PDB file of C-alpha atoms in Angstrom:
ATOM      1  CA  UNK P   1       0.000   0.000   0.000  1.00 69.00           C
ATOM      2  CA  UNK P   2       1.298   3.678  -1.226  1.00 78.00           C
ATOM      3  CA  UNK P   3       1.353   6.428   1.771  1.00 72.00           C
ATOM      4  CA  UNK P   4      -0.793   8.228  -0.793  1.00 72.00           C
ATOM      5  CA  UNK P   5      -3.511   5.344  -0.710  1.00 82.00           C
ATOM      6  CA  UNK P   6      -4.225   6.315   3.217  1.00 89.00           C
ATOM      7  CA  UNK P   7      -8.028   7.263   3.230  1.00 90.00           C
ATOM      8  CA  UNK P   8      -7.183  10.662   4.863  1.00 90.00           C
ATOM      9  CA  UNK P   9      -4.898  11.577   2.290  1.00 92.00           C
ATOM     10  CA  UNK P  10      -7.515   9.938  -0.834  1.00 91.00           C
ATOM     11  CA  UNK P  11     -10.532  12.067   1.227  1.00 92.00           C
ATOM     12  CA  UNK P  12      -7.765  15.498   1.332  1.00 93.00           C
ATOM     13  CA  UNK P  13      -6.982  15.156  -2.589  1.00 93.00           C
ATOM     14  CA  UNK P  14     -10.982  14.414  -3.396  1.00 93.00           C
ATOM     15  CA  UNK P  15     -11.796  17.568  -1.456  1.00 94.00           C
ATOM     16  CA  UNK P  16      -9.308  19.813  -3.661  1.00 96.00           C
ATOM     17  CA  UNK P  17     -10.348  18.355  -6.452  1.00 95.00           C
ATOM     18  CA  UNK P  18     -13.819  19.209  -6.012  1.00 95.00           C
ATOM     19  CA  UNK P  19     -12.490  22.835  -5.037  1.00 95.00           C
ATOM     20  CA  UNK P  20     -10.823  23.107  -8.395  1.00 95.00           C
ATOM     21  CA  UNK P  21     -13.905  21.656 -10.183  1.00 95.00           C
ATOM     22  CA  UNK P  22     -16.166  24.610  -8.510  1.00 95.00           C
ATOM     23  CA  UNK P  23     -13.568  27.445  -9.235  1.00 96.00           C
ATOM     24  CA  UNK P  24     -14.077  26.479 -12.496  1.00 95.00           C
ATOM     25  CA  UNK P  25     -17.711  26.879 -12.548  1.00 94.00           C
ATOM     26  CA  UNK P  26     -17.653  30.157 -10.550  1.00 95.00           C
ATOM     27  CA  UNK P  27     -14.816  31.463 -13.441  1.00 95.00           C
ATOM     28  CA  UNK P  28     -17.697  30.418 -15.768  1.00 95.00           C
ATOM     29  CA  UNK P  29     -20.644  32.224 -14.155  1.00 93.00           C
ATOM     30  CA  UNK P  30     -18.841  35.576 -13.495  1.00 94.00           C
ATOM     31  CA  UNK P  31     -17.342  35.419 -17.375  1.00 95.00           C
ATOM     32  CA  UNK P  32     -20.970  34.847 -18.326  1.00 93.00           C
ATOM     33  CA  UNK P  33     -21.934  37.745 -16.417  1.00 91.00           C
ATOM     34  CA  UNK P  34     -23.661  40.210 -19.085  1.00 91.00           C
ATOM     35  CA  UNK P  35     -24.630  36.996 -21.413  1.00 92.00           C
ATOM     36  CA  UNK P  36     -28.454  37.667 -21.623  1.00 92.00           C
ATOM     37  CA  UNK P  37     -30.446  34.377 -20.281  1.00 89.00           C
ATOM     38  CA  UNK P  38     -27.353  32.952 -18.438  1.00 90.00           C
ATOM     39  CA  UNK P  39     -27.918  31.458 -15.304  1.00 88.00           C
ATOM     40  CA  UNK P  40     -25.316  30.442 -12.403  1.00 90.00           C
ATOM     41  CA  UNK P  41     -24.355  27.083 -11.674  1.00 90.00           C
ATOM     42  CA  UNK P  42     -22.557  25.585  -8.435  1.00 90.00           C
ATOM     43  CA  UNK P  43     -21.558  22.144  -7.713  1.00 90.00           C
ATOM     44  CA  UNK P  44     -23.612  20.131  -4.665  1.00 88.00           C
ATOM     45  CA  UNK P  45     -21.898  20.162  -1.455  1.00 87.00           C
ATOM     46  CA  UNK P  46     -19.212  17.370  -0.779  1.00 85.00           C
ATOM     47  CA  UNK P  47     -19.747  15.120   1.638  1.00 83.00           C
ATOM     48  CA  UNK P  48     -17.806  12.084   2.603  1.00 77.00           C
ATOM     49  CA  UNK P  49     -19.493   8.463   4.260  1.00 73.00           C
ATOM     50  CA  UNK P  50     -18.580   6.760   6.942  1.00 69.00           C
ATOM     51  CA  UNK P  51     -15.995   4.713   4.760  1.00 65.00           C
ATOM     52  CA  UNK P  52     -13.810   7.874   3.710  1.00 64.00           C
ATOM     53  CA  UNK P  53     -15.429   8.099   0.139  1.00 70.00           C
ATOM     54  CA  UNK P  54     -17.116  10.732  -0.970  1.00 69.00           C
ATOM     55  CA  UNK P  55     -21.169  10.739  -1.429  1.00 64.00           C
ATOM     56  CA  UNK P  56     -22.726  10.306  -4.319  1.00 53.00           C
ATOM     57  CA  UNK P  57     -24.287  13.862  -5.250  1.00 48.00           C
ATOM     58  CA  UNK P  58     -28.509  13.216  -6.016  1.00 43.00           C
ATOM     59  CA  UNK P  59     -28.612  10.676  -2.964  1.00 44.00           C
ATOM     60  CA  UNK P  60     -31.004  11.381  -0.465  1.00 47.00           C
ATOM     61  CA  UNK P  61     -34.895  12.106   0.287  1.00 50.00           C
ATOM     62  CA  UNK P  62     -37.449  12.671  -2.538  1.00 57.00           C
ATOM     63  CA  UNK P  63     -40.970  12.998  -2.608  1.00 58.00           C
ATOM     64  CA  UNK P  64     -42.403   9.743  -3.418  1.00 64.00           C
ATOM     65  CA  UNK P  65     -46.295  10.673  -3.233  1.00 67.00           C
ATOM     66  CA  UNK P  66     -48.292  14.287  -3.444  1.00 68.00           C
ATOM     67  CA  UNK P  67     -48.724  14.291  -0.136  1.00 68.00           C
ATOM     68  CA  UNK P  68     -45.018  14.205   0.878  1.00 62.00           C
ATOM     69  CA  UNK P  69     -42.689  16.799   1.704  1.00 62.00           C
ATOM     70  CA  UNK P  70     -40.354  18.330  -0.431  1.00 54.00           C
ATOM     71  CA  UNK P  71     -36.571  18.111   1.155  1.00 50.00           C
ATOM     72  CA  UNK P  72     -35.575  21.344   1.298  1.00 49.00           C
ATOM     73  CA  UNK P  73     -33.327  22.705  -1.792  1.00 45.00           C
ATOM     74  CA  UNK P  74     -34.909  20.082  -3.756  1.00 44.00           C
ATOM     75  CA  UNK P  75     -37.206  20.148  -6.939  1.00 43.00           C
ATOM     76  CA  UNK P  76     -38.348  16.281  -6.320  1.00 37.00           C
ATOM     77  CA  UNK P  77     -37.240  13.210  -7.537  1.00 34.00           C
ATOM     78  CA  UNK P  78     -34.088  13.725 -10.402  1.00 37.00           C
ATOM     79  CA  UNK P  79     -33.891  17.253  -9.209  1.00 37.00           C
ATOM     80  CA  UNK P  80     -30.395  18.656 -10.523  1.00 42.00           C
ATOM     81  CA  UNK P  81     -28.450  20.067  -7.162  1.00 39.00           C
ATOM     82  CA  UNK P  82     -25.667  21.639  -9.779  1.00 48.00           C
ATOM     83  CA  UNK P  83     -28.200  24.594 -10.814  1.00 51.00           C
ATOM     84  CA  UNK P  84     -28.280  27.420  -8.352  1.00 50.00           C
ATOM     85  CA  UNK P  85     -31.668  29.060  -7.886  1.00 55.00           C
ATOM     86  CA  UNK P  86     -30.986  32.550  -7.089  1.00 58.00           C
ATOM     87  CA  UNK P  87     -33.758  35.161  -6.111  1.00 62.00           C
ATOM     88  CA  UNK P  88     -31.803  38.079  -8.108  1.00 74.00           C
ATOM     89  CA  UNK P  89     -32.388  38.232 -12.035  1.00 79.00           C
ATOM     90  CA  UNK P  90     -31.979  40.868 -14.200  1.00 78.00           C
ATOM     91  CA  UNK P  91     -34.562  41.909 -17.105  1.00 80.00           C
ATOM     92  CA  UNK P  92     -32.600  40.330 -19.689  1.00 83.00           C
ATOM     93  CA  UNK P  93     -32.734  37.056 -17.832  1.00 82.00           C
ATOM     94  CA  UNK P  94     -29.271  37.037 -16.385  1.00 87.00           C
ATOM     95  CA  UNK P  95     -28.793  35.744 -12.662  1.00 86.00           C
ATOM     96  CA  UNK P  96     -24.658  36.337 -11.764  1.00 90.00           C
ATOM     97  CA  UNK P  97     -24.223  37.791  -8.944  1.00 90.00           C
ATOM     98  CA  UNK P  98     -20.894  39.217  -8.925  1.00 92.00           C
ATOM     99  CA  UNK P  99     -20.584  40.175  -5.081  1.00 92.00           C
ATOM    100  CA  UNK P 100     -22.008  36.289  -3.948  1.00 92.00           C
ATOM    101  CA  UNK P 101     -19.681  34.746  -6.759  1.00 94.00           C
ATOM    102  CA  UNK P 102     -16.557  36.470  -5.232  1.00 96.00           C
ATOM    103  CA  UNK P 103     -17.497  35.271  -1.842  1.00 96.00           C
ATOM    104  CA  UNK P 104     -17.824  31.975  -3.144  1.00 95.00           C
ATOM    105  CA  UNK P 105     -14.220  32.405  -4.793  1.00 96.00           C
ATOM    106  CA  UNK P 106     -12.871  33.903  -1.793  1.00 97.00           C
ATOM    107  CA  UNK P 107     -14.475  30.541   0.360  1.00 96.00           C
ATOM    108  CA  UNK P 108     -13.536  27.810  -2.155  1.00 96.00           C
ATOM    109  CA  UNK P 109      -9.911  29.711  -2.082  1.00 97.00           C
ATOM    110  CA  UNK P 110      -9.519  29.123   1.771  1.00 97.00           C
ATOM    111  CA  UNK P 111     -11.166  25.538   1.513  1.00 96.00           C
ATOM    112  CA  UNK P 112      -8.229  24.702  -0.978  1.00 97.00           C
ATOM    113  CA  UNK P 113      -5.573  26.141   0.786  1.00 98.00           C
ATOM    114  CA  UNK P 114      -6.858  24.439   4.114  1.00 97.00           C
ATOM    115  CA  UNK P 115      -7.321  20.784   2.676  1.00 96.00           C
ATOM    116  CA  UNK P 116      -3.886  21.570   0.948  1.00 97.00           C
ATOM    117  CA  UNK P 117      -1.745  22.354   3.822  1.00 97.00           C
ATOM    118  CA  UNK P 118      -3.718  19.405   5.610  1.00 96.00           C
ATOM    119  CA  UNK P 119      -2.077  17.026   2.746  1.00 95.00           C
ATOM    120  CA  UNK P 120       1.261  18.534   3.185  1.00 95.00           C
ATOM    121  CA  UNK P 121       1.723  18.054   6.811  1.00 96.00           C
ATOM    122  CA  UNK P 122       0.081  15.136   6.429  1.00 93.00           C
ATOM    123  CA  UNK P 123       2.534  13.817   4.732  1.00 91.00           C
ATOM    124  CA  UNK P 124       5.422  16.106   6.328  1.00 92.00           C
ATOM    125  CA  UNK P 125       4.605  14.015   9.704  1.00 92.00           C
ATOM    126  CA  UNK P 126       4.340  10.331   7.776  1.00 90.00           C
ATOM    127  CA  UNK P 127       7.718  10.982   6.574  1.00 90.00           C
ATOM    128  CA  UNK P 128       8.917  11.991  10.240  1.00 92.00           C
ATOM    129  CA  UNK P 129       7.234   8.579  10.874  1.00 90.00           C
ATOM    130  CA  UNK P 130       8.772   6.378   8.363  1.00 87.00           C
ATOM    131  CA  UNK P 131      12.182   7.953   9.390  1.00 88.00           C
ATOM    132  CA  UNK P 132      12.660   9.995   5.860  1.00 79.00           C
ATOM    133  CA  UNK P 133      12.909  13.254   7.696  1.00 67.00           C
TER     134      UNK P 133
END
């Protein structure tokens, strides 16, 4: 087994992953943000299970029957959690926000850098273990 197969490690490299993956889509809302029509997407919140890997995104409660409540966040059953439904929209159909778009760069920028230095010393004290250091 590699030291970079340790489920700590594997949960610290999934988590910047999915960082990068929604920098991307933030870059791509706030370059869309005069294109008439456009409207902002984010990516579901990660969450890991009790084995280390991460969720599967869609999984959870859905309204099976009319008389059931809708989970909150949710459109019912196949409901697509990577479309944001924001309350602000312009006349020509546009829904960027640029000031909530920045704060979601500025968030997803200190959740990087966080699970990043995690995977450093992470592996900073492993070597100290292994007697590399």
């Amino acid at each position: 087994m590699a030291i970079t197969d340790l489920p700590l490690l594997s949960m610290l490299r999934t988590r910047m992953q999915w960082s990068q993956a929604r920098q991307q889509l933030i870059a791509e809302n706030v370059a869309n943000a005069d294109m008439p029509g456009f409207r902002p997407r984010d990516l579901a919140a990660l969450s890991f299970g009790a084995d280390g890997t991460a969720a599967k995104a869609g999984v959870g409660l859905a309204a099976t029957a009319a008389g059931h409540i809708v989970p909150a966040g949710a459109d019912g059953p196949g409901a697509d959690a990577k479309r944001f439904k924001g309350f602000e929209v312009r006349p020509s159909g546009n829904g960027v926000n640029l000031e909530e778009e920045m704060m979601k760069a500025g968030d997803n920028q200190s959740d990087y850098q966080l699970a990043a230095s995690l995977y450093q010393k992470s592996l900073d004290t492993l070597k100290i273990a292994i007697g590399k250091r």
